[in-house]
C-alpha cells in the first residue's frame, strides 16, 4: 500500500471523528448519570420529613406495676411514653449516618455520613451505591455525636446547585445577610450555626484543624475571622463549637470555598 498525503489526511480526519463521537457519547452518559443522581437526591430529601414519620413504629405505653411487697420499684410506677428517635430510620439505611444539614433558600437538604477516610463517599451515595455526586460527608477525623470542637463537612460543587453547589450563593453579600444561619440535626439533637467567615483558599491551607495541638482554639477562630473576605459582626465565644462547610472553587488552583460558622445557643 502506498501511503500518500491524502491517505494520511483521511486517516487523521477519521481518528478525529471517532474522538469527537466518543466525547459526545461520554457527555451524554455523564449528563444522564448526573440527572439520575439529582433525581435520587431530590427523593432522598423527603426522608427528613414525612417519610421518617411514616417509618416510625407506633408509640407504646409502658406500665410499670411493681408490688411493694415483692421488691422496691426501680422506677416510679405509672404510664410512660416511649418516643423513637426519628433518625433511627436513616441509621437503618446507612449506619454511617451522623446527621442532616438543611440550609434555607438552597438545594442543600441532605443526610451527612462519615466514612473511614475522606475518599470513601466522593462517589458513593447514601445508599452506598456508585454515584457521580457522591455524598455530603463529615471529616473522618471528627467523632460526631456533638463531641467535636470543630466539625468539617464536605460536598461536591455542581453547576446546578446540587450537593454543595449552592454554597456559591454566599458570595453574594445580600444572600449572606439574609441566610447567615443554618441547622444541623443529629441523633443527639439539633444545633444552629451562624456564619462568621468565608474565603476561597487552596485545599492544603491551615483551615482544617480538628485537634488544636499546634494552635490554640481561640487563635484558630481569630485566624478564620481575619481570613474572611466579608466582615461579619459575630461574637466568637471560645466555649462554643465551630463548623466548617467545604466545597471546590476554581478561583485559585486546587481551590476550596470555606464557610465557617459558630454555634448559636438556643
PDB file of C-alpha atoms in Angstrom:
ATOM      1  CA  UNK A   1       0.000   0.000   0.000  1.00  0.00           C
ATOM      2  CA  UNK A   2       1.340   3.426  -0.965  1.00  0.00           C
ATOM      3  CA  UNK A   3       0.981   5.969   1.809  1.00  0.00           C
ATOM      4  CA  UNK A   4       0.111   9.303   0.351  1.00  0.00           C
ATOM      5  CA  UNK A   5      -0.573  12.680   1.866  1.00  0.00           C
ATOM      6  CA  UNK A   6      -4.260  12.173   1.036  1.00  0.00           C
ATOM      7  CA  UNK A   7      -4.322   8.851   2.912  1.00  0.00           C
ATOM      8  CA  UNK A   8      -2.737  10.464   5.963  1.00  0.00           C
ATOM      9  CA  UNK A   9      -5.271  13.311   5.934  1.00  0.00           C
ATOM     10  CA  UNK A  10      -8.198  10.888   5.583  1.00  0.00           C
ATOM     11  CA  UNK A  11      -6.849   8.752   8.442  1.00  0.00           C
ATOM     12  CA  UNK A  12      -6.406  11.755  10.708  1.00  0.00           C
ATOM     13  CA  UNK A  13      -9.900  13.002   9.910  1.00  0.00           C
ATOM     14  CA  UNK A  14     -11.308   9.561  10.694  1.00  0.00           C
ATOM     15  CA  UNK A  15      -9.496   9.477  14.047  1.00  0.00           C
ATOM     16  CA  UNK A  16     -10.738  12.987  14.857  1.00  0.00           C
ATOM     17  CA  UNK A  17     -14.308  11.952  14.025  1.00  0.00           C
ATOM     18  CA  UNK A  18     -14.068   8.900  16.278  1.00  0.00           C
ATOM     19  CA  UNK A  19     -12.685  11.004  19.115  1.00  0.00           C
ATOM     20  CA  UNK A  20     -15.486  13.519  18.688  1.00  0.00           C
ATOM     21  CA  UNK A  21     -18.060  10.719  18.712  1.00  0.00           C
ATOM     22  CA  UNK A  22     -16.500   9.223  21.859  1.00  0.00           C
ATOM     23  CA  UNK A  23     -16.579  12.588  23.619  1.00  0.00           C
ATOM     24  CA  UNK A  24     -20.198  13.107  22.570  1.00  0.00           C
ATOM     25  CA  UNK A  25     -21.187   9.680  23.932  1.00  0.00           C
ATOM     26  CA  UNK A  26     -19.249  10.404  27.156  1.00  0.00           C
ATOM     27  CA  UNK A  27     -21.031  13.742  27.578  1.00  0.00           C
ATOM     28  CA  UNK A  28     -24.440  12.103  27.101  1.00  0.00           C
ATOM     29  CA  UNK A  29     -23.653   9.316  29.562  1.00  0.00           C
ATOM     30  CA  UNK A  30     -22.257  11.779  32.096  1.00  0.00           C
ATOM     31  CA  UNK A  31     -25.319  14.025  31.728  1.00  0.00           C
ATOM     32  CA  UNK A  32     -27.652  11.052  32.169  1.00  0.00           C
ATOM     33  CA  UNK A  33     -25.736   9.941  35.266  1.00  0.00           C
ATOM     34  CA  UNK A  34     -25.942  13.467  36.679  1.00  0.00           C
ATOM     35  CA  UNK A  35     -29.704  13.677  36.110  1.00  0.00           C
ATOM     36  CA  UNK A  36     -30.242  10.266  37.700  1.00  0.00           C
ATOM     37  CA  UNK A  37     -28.180  11.321  40.709  1.00  0.00           C
ATOM     38  CA  UNK A  38     -30.075  14.605  41.057  1.00  0.00           C
ATOM     39  CA  UNK A  39     -33.396  12.739  40.956  1.00  0.00           C
ATOM     40  CA  UNK A  40     -32.116  10.373  43.643  1.00  0.00           C
ATOM     41  CA  UNK A  41     -31.197  13.234  45.979  1.00  0.00           C
ATOM     42  CA  UNK A  42     -34.464  15.061  45.289  1.00  0.00           C
ATOM     43  CA  UNK A  43     -36.285  11.957  46.511  1.00  0.00           C
ATOM     44  CA  UNK A  44     -33.884  11.382  49.393  1.00  0.00           C
ATOM     45  CA  UNK A  45     -34.517  14.860  50.809  1.00  0.00           C
ATOM     46  CA  UNK A  46     -38.049  13.725  51.660  1.00  0.00           C
ATOM     47  CA  UNK A  47     -36.635  11.285  54.215  1.00  0.00           C
ATOM     48  CA  UNK A  48     -36.018  14.115  56.629  1.00  0.00           C
ATOM     49  CA  UNK A  49     -39.717  14.897  56.955  1.00  0.00           C
ATOM     50  CA  UNK A  50     -42.814  12.857  56.116  1.00  0.00           C
ATOM     51  CA  UNK A  51     -41.039   9.649  55.154  1.00  0.00           C
ATOM     52  CA  UNK A  52     -39.366   9.341  58.543  1.00  0.00           C
ATOM     53  CA  UNK A  53     -42.630   9.807  60.388  1.00  0.00           C
ATOM     54  CA  UNK A  54     -44.221   7.074  58.291  1.00  0.00           C
ATOM     55  CA  UNK A  55     -41.443   4.621  59.127  1.00  0.00           C
ATOM     56  CA  UNK A  56     -41.609   5.156  62.880  1.00  0.00           C
ATOM     57  CA  UNK A  57     -43.238   2.416  64.926  1.00  0.00           C
ATOM     58  CA  UNK A  58     -46.297   3.225  66.983  1.00  0.00           C
ATOM     59  CA  UNK A  59     -45.518   4.734  70.366  1.00  0.00           C
ATOM     60  CA  UNK A  60     -46.335   2.181  73.073  1.00  0.00           C
ATOM     61  CA  UNK A  61     -47.429   2.915  76.604  1.00  0.00           C
ATOM     62  CA  UNK A  62     -45.339   1.116  79.185  1.00  0.00           C
ATOM     63  CA  UNK A  63     -46.925   0.432  82.546  1.00  0.00           C
ATOM     64  CA  UNK A  64     -44.679  -0.478  85.418  1.00  0.00           C
ATOM     65  CA  UNK A  65     -46.688  -2.263  88.084  1.00  0.00           C
ATOM     66  CA  UNK A  66     -44.373  -3.489  90.827  1.00  0.00           C
ATOM     67  CA  UNK A  67     -45.862  -4.695  94.088  1.00  0.00           C
ATOM     68  CA  UNK A  68     -44.065  -3.153  97.093  1.00  0.00           C
ATOM     69  CA  UNK A  69     -44.047  -6.438  98.985  1.00  0.00           C
ATOM     70  CA  UNK A  70     -42.240  -8.175  96.145  1.00  0.00           C
ATOM     71  CA  UNK A  71     -39.429  -5.675  95.610  1.00  0.00           C
ATOM     72  CA  UNK A  72     -38.849  -1.941  95.816  1.00  0.00           C
ATOM     73  CA  UNK A  73     -39.575  -0.327  92.430  1.00  0.00           C
ATOM     74  CA  UNK A  74     -36.547   0.747  90.412  1.00  0.00           C
ATOM     75  CA  UNK A  75     -38.643   3.373  88.628  1.00  0.00           C
ATOM     76  CA  UNK A  76     -41.805   5.275  89.612  1.00  0.00           C
ATOM     77  CA  UNK A  77     -44.929   3.316  88.824  1.00  0.00           C
ATOM     78  CA  UNK A  78     -47.321   4.587  86.180  1.00  0.00           C
ATOM     79  CA  UNK A  79     -47.566   5.058  82.428  1.00  0.00           C
ATOM     80  CA  UNK A  80     -44.551   6.137  80.406  1.00  0.00           C
ATOM     81  CA  UNK A  81     -44.310   7.168  76.784  1.00  0.00           C
ATOM     82  CA  UNK A  82     -41.526   5.855  74.579  1.00  0.00           C
ATOM     83  CA  UNK A  83     -40.693   8.075  71.597  1.00  0.00           C
ATOM     84  CA  UNK A  84     -38.400   6.510  68.971  1.00  0.00           C
ATOM     85  CA  UNK A  85     -35.525   8.621  67.668  1.00  0.00           C
ATOM     86  CA  UNK A  86     -36.605   9.843  64.197  1.00  0.00           C
ATOM     87  CA  UNK A  87     -33.039   9.345  62.932  1.00  0.00           C
ATOM     88  CA  UNK A  88     -33.317   5.597  63.549  1.00  0.00           C
ATOM     89  CA  UNK A  89     -34.833   5.178  60.060  1.00  0.00           C
ATOM     90  CA  UNK A  90     -31.794   6.840  58.500  1.00  0.00           C
ATOM     91  CA  UNK A  91     -29.348   4.835  60.616  1.00  0.00           C
ATOM     92  CA  UNK A  92     -31.104   1.700  59.450  1.00  0.00           C
ATOM     93  CA  UNK A  93     -30.421   2.662  55.830  1.00  0.00           C
ATOM     94  CA  UNK A  94     -26.796   3.593  56.459  1.00  0.00           C
ATOM     95  CA  UNK A  95     -25.021   3.156  59.820  1.00  0.00           C
ATOM     96  CA  UNK A  96     -22.504   5.820  58.721  1.00  0.00           C
ATOM     97  CA  UNK A  97     -25.252   8.435  59.086  1.00  0.00           C
ATOM     98  CA  UNK A  98     -24.269  11.200  61.521  1.00  0.00           C
ATOM     99  CA  UNK A  99     -26.756  13.982  60.837  1.00  0.00           C
ATOM    100  CA  UNK A 100     -28.742  16.075  58.377  1.00  0.00           C
ATOM    101  CA  UNK A 101     -27.890  19.507  57.001  1.00  0.00           C
ATOM    102  CA  UNK A 102     -30.516  21.927  55.743  1.00  0.00           C
ATOM    103  CA  UNK A 103     -29.888  25.478  54.529  1.00  0.00           C
ATOM    104  CA  UNK A 104     -32.894  27.621  53.645  1.00  0.00           C
ATOM    105  CA  UNK A 105     -33.195  29.034  50.111  1.00  0.00           C
ATOM    106  CA  UNK A 106     -30.725  26.485  48.732  1.00  0.00           C
ATOM    107  CA  UNK A 107     -30.894  22.917  47.455  1.00  0.00           C
ATOM    108  CA  UNK A 108     -28.870  21.838  50.485  1.00  0.00           C
ATOM    109  CA  UNK A 109     -31.115  19.373  52.323  1.00  0.00           C
ATOM    110  CA  UNK A 110     -29.114  16.175  52.708  1.00  0.00           C
ATOM    111  CA  UNK A 111     -28.038  13.444  55.102  1.00  0.00           C
ATOM    112  CA  UNK A 112     -24.449  13.572  56.352  1.00  0.00           C
ATOM    113  CA  UNK A 113     -22.281  10.472  56.554  1.00  0.00           C
ATOM    114  CA  UNK A 114     -18.791   9.775  57.854  1.00  0.00           C
ATOM    115  CA  UNK A 115     -16.547   7.233  56.164  1.00  0.00           C
ATOM    116  CA  UNK A 116     -13.304   5.566  57.122  1.00  0.00           C
ATOM    117  CA  UNK A 117     -11.438   8.304  55.226  1.00  0.00           C
ATOM    118  CA  UNK A 118     -12.221  11.408  53.176  1.00  0.00           C
ATOM    119  CA  UNK A 119     -12.246   9.475  49.893  1.00  0.00           C
ATOM    120  CA  UNK A 120     -14.903   6.829  50.532  1.00  0.00           C
ATOM    121  CA  UNK A 121     -18.000   8.951  49.902  1.00  0.00           C
ATOM    122  CA  UNK A 122     -16.685  11.009  46.997  1.00  0.00           C
ATOM    123  CA  UNK A 123     -18.524   8.754  44.534  1.00  0.00           C
ATOM    124  CA  UNK A 124     -20.920   6.770  46.760  1.00  0.00           C
ATOM    125  CA  UNK A 125     -24.396   7.951  47.710  1.00  0.00           C
ATOM    126  CA  UNK A 126     -26.351   7.487  50.949  1.00  0.00           C
ATOM    127  CA  UNK A 127     -27.473   4.005  49.846  1.00  0.00           C
ATOM    128  CA  UNK A 128     -23.785   3.163  49.306  1.00  0.00           C
ATOM    129  CA  UNK A 129     -24.228   2.904  45.544  1.00  0.00           C
ATOM    130  CA  UNK A 130     -21.910   4.420  42.932  1.00  0.00           C
ATOM    131  CA  UNK A 131     -22.999   7.986  42.242  1.00  0.00           C
ATOM    132  CA  UNK A 132     -21.323  10.862  40.404  1.00  0.00           C
ATOM    133  CA  UNK A 133     -22.495  13.309  43.073  1.00  0.00           C
ATOM    134  CA  UNK A 134     -21.187  11.247  45.974  1.00  0.00           C
ATOM    135  CA  UNK A 135     -22.474  12.243  49.426  1.00  0.00           C
ATOM    136  CA  UNK A 136     -22.267  15.064  51.910  1.00  0.00           C
ATOM    137  CA  UNK A 137     -19.737  13.742  54.409  1.00  0.00           C
ATOM    138  CA  UNK A 138     -18.076  14.652  57.684  1.00  0.00           C
ATOM    139  CA  UNK A 139     -14.297  14.652  58.031  1.00  0.00           C
ATOM    140  CA  UNK A 140     -13.240  11.173  59.141  1.00  0.00           C
ATOM    141  CA  UNK A 141     -11.173  12.724  61.949  1.00  0.00           C
ATOM    142  CA  UNK A 142     -14.341  14.031  63.585  1.00  0.00           C
ATOM    143  CA  UNK A 143     -16.072  11.957  66.240  1.00  0.00           C
ATOM    144  CA  UNK A 144     -19.603  13.197  65.678  1.00  0.00           C
ATOM    145  CA  UNK A 145     -22.323  12.994  68.341  1.00  0.00           C
ATOM    146  CA  UNK A 146     -21.756  16.668  69.153  1.00  0.00           C
ATOM    147  CA  UNK A 147     -18.337  15.942  70.671  1.00  0.00           C
ATOM    148  CA  UNK A 148     -16.165  17.872  68.206  1.00  0.00           C
ATOM    149  CA  UNK A 149     -14.904  21.377  68.805  1.00  0.00           C
ATOM    150  CA  UNK A 150     -14.518  21.795  65.044  1.00  0.00           C
ATOM    151  CA  UNK A 151     -16.722  19.764  62.697  1.00  0.00           C
ATOM    152  CA  UNK A 152     -15.842  19.786  58.988  1.00  0.00           C
ATOM    153  CA  UNK A 153     -18.359  18.817  56.304  1.00  0.00           C
ATOM    154  CA  UNK A 154     -17.540  18.343  52.618  1.00  0.00           C
ATOM    155  CA  UNK A 155     -19.626  18.185  49.458  1.00  0.00           C
ATOM    156  CA  UNK A 156     -19.063  18.314  45.703  1.00  0.00           C
ATOM    157  CA  UNK A 157     -19.551  21.554  43.800  1.00  0.00           C
ATOM    158  CA  UNK A 158     -22.090  21.326  40.949  1.00  0.00           C
ATOM    159  CA  UNK A 159     -23.190  23.959  38.476  1.00  0.00           C
ATOM    160  CA  UNK A 160     -26.892  23.201  39.029  1.00  0.00           C
ATOM    161  CA  UNK A 161     -26.644  23.715  42.777  1.00  0.00           C
ATOM    162  CA  UNK A 162     -26.914  20.127  43.980  1.00  0.00           C
ATOM    163  CA  UNK A 163     -24.788  18.903  46.878  1.00  0.00           C
ATOM    164  CA  UNK A 164     -22.730  21.946  47.956  1.00  0.00           C
ATOM    165  CA  UNK A 165     -23.058  23.820  44.657  1.00  0.00           C
ATOM    166  CA  UNK A 166     -25.418  26.379  46.215  1.00  0.00           C
ATOM    167  CA  UNK A 167     -22.769  27.436  48.734  1.00  0.00           C
ATOM    168  CA  UNK A 168     -21.631  29.815  45.990  1.00  0.00           C
ATOM    169  CA  UNK A 169     -24.725  31.886  46.805  1.00  0.00           C
ATOM    170  CA  UNK A 170     -22.904  33.068  49.904  1.00  0.00           C
ATOM    171  CA  UNK A 171     -20.512  35.006  47.675  1.00  0.00           C
ATOM    172  CA  UNK A 172     -23.449  37.417  47.323  1.00  0.00           C
ATOM    173  CA  UNK A 173     -23.425  39.679  50.403  1.00  0.00           C
ATOM    174  CA  UNK A 174     -27.206  40.178  50.318  1.00  0.00           C
ATOM    175  CA  UNK A 175     -27.830  36.440  50.342  1.00  0.00           C
ATOM    176  CA  UNK A 176     -25.361  36.011  53.185  1.00  0.00           C
ATOM    177  CA  UNK A 177     -27.052  38.712  55.268  1.00  0.00           C
ATOM    178  CA  UNK A 178     -30.463  37.074  54.834  1.00  0.00           C
ATOM    179  CA  UNK A 179     -29.352  33.458  55.261  1.00  0.00           C
ATOM    180  CA  UNK A 180     -26.463  33.522  57.714  1.00  0.00           C
ATOM    181  CA  UNK A 181     -27.745  30.695  59.940  1.00  0.00           C
ATOM    182  CA  UNK A 182     -28.445  27.035  59.236  1.00  0.00           C
ATOM    183  CA  UNK A 183     -29.214  23.885  61.182  1.00  0.00           C
ATOM    184  CA  UNK A 184     -27.586  20.515  61.619  1.00  0.00           C
ATOM    185  CA  UNK A 185     -29.804  17.757  63.002  1.00  0.00           C
ATOM    186  CA  UNK A 186     -28.196  14.698  64.578  1.00  0.00           C
ATOM    187  CA  UNK A 187     -29.445  11.678  66.522  1.00  0.00           C
ATOM    188  CA  UNK A 188     -28.308  13.594  69.626  1.00  0.00           C
ATOM    189  CA  UNK A 189     -30.289  16.752  68.829  1.00  0.00           C
ATOM    190  CA  UNK A 190     -30.254  19.873  66.669  1.00  0.00           C
ATOM    191  CA  UNK A 191     -27.716  22.692  66.520  1.00  0.00           C
ATOM    192  CA  UNK A 192     -27.894  26.078  64.816  1.00  0.00           C
ATOM    193  CA  UNK A 193     -24.799  27.806  63.447  1.00  0.00           C
ATOM    194  CA  UNK A 194     -24.120  31.378  62.323  1.00  0.00           C
ATOM    195  CA  UNK A 195     -21.656  32.155  59.539  1.00  0.00           C
ATOM    196  CA  UNK A 196     -18.817  34.481  60.547  1.00  0.00           C
ATOM    197  CA  UNK A 197     -16.149  33.800  57.912  1.00  0.00           C
ATOM    198  CA  UNK A 198     -15.943  32.911  54.235  1.00  0.00           C
ATOM    199  CA  UNK A 199     -12.933  32.661  51.953  1.00  0.00           C
ATOM    200  CA  UNK A 200     -11.544  30.909  48.864  1.00  0.00           C
ATOM    201  CA  UNK A 201      -8.196  29.267  49.564  1.00  0.00           C
ATOM    202  CA  UNK A 202      -6.032  26.329  48.441  1.00  0.00           C
ATOM    203  CA  UNK A 203      -7.164  22.976  49.797  1.00  0.00           C
ATOM    204  CA  UNK A 204      -3.946  22.454  51.728  1.00  0.00           C
ATOM    205  CA  UNK A 205      -4.326  25.596  53.816  1.00  0.00           C
ATOM    206  CA  UNK A 206      -4.338  25.708  57.642  1.00  0.00           C
ATOM    207  CA  UNK A 207      -8.127  25.782  57.940  1.00  0.00           C
ATOM    208  CA  UNK A 208      -8.926  22.126  58.597  1.00  0.00           C
ATOM    209  CA  UNK A 209      -7.509  21.751  62.096  1.00  0.00           C
ATOM    210  CA  UNK A 210      -9.517  19.462  64.367  1.00  0.00           C
ATOM    211  CA  UNK A 211      -7.263  18.695  67.353  1.00  0.00           C
ATOM    212  CA  UNK A 212      -5.744  22.126  68.141  1.00  0.00           C
ATOM    213  CA  UNK A 213      -2.393  20.764  69.245  1.00  0.00           C
ATOM    214  CA  UNK A 214      -0.338  23.217  67.187  1.00  0.00           C
ATOM    215  CA  UNK A 215      -2.646  26.211  67.553  1.00  0.00           C
ATOM    216  CA  UNK A 216      -4.998  27.301  70.327  1.00  0.00           C
ATOM    217  CA  UNK A 217      -8.697  27.221  69.547  1.00  0.00           C
ATOM    218  CA  UNK A 218      -9.066  30.958  70.208  1.00  0.00           C
ATOM    219  CA  UNK A 219      -6.170  31.716  67.864  1.00  0.00           C
ATOM    220  CA  UNK A 220      -7.750  29.471  65.223  1.00  0.00           C
ATOM    221  CA  UNK A 221     -11.045  31.365  65.447  1.00  0.00           C
ATOM    222  CA  UNK A 222      -9.148  34.644  65.054  1.00  0.00           C
ATOM    223  CA  UNK A 223      -7.310  33.245  62.013  1.00  0.00           C
ATOM    224  CA  UNK A 224     -10.586  32.298  60.323  1.00  0.00           C
ATOM    225  CA  UNK A 225     -12.114  35.700  61.018  1.00  0.00           C
ATOM    226  CA  UNK A 226      -9.051  37.523  59.661  1.00  0.00           C
ATOM    227  CA  UNK A 227      -9.075  35.353  56.533  1.00  0.00           C
ATOM    228  CA  UNK A 228     -12.695  36.184  55.695  1.00  0.00           C
ATOM    229  CA  UNK A 229     -13.458  38.131  52.532  1.00  0.00           C
ATOM    230  CA  UNK A 230     -16.522  39.622  54.236  1.00  0.00           C
ATOM    231  CA  UNK A 231     -16.811  41.427  57.550  1.00  0.00           C
ATOM    232  CA  UNK A 232     -19.254  39.760  59.906  1.00  0.00           C
ATOM    233  CA  UNK A 233     -20.209  41.229  63.267  1.00  0.00           C
ATOM    234  CA  UNK A 234     -20.429  37.882  65.037  1.00  0.00           C
ATOM    235  CA  UNK A 235     -19.190  37.306  68.578  1.00  0.00           C
ATOM    236  CA  UNK A 236     -16.879  34.286  68.768  1.00  0.00           C
ATOM    237  CA  UNK A 237     -17.210  32.509  72.093  1.00  0.00           C
ATOM    238  CA  UNK A 238     -14.376  30.052  72.718  1.00  0.00           C
ATOM    239  CA  UNK A 239     -16.809  27.860  74.639  1.00  0.00           C
ATOM    240  CA  UNK A 240     -18.937  27.281  71.539  1.00  0.00           C
ATOM    241  CA  UNK A 241     -18.308  24.770  68.772  1.00  0.00           C
ATOM    242  CA  UNK A 242     -17.197  25.564  65.233  1.00  0.00           C
ATOM    243  CA  UNK A 243     -18.472  24.054  61.987  1.00  0.00           C
ATOM    244  CA  UNK A 244     -16.967  24.460  58.503  1.00  0.00           C
ATOM    245  CA  UNK A 245     -18.524  23.715  55.106  1.00  0.00           C
ATOM    246  CA  UNK A 246     -16.079  22.996  52.283  1.00  0.00           C
ATOM    247  CA  UNK A 247     -16.538  22.601  48.521  1.00  0.00           C
ATOM    248  CA  UNK A 248     -14.461  23.113  45.390  1.00  0.00           C
ATOM    249  CA  UNK A 249     -13.919  26.556  43.903  1.00  0.00           C
ATOM    250  CA  UNK A 250     -11.767  27.193  40.854  1.00  0.00           C
ATOM    251  CA  UNK A 251     -10.864  30.829  41.519  1.00  0.00           C
ATOM    252  CA  UNK A 252      -7.477  29.557  42.725  1.00  0.00           C
ATOM    253  CA  UNK A 253      -5.528  26.432  41.813  1.00  0.00           C
ATOM    254  CA  UNK A 254      -6.897  23.404  43.706  1.00  0.00           C
ATOM    255  CA  UNK A 255      -9.161  25.884  45.449  1.00  0.00           C
ATOM    256  CA  UNK A 256     -11.875  25.423  48.031  1.00  0.00           C
ATOM    257  CA  UNK A 257     -14.687  27.627  49.242  1.00  0.00           C
ATOM    258  CA  UNK A 258     -14.585  27.615  53.045  1.00  0.00           C
ATOM    259  CA  UNK A 259     -17.584  28.733  55.069  1.00  0.00           C
ATOM    260  CA  UNK A 260     -17.059  28.843  58.829  1.00  0.00           C
ATOM    261  CA  UNK A 261     -19.903  29.110  61.337  1.00  0.00           C
ATOM    262  CA  UNK A 262     -20.097  29.262  65.127  1.00  0.00           C
ATOM    263  CA  UNK A 263     -22.703  27.527  67.266  1.00  0.00           C
ATOM    264  CA  UNK A 264     -25.689  29.613  68.331  1.00  0.00           C
ATOM    265  CA  UNK A 265     -27.014  28.880  71.817  1.00  0.00           C
ATOM    266  CA  UNK A 266     -30.749  28.209  71.837  1.00  0.00           C
TER     267      UNK A 266
END
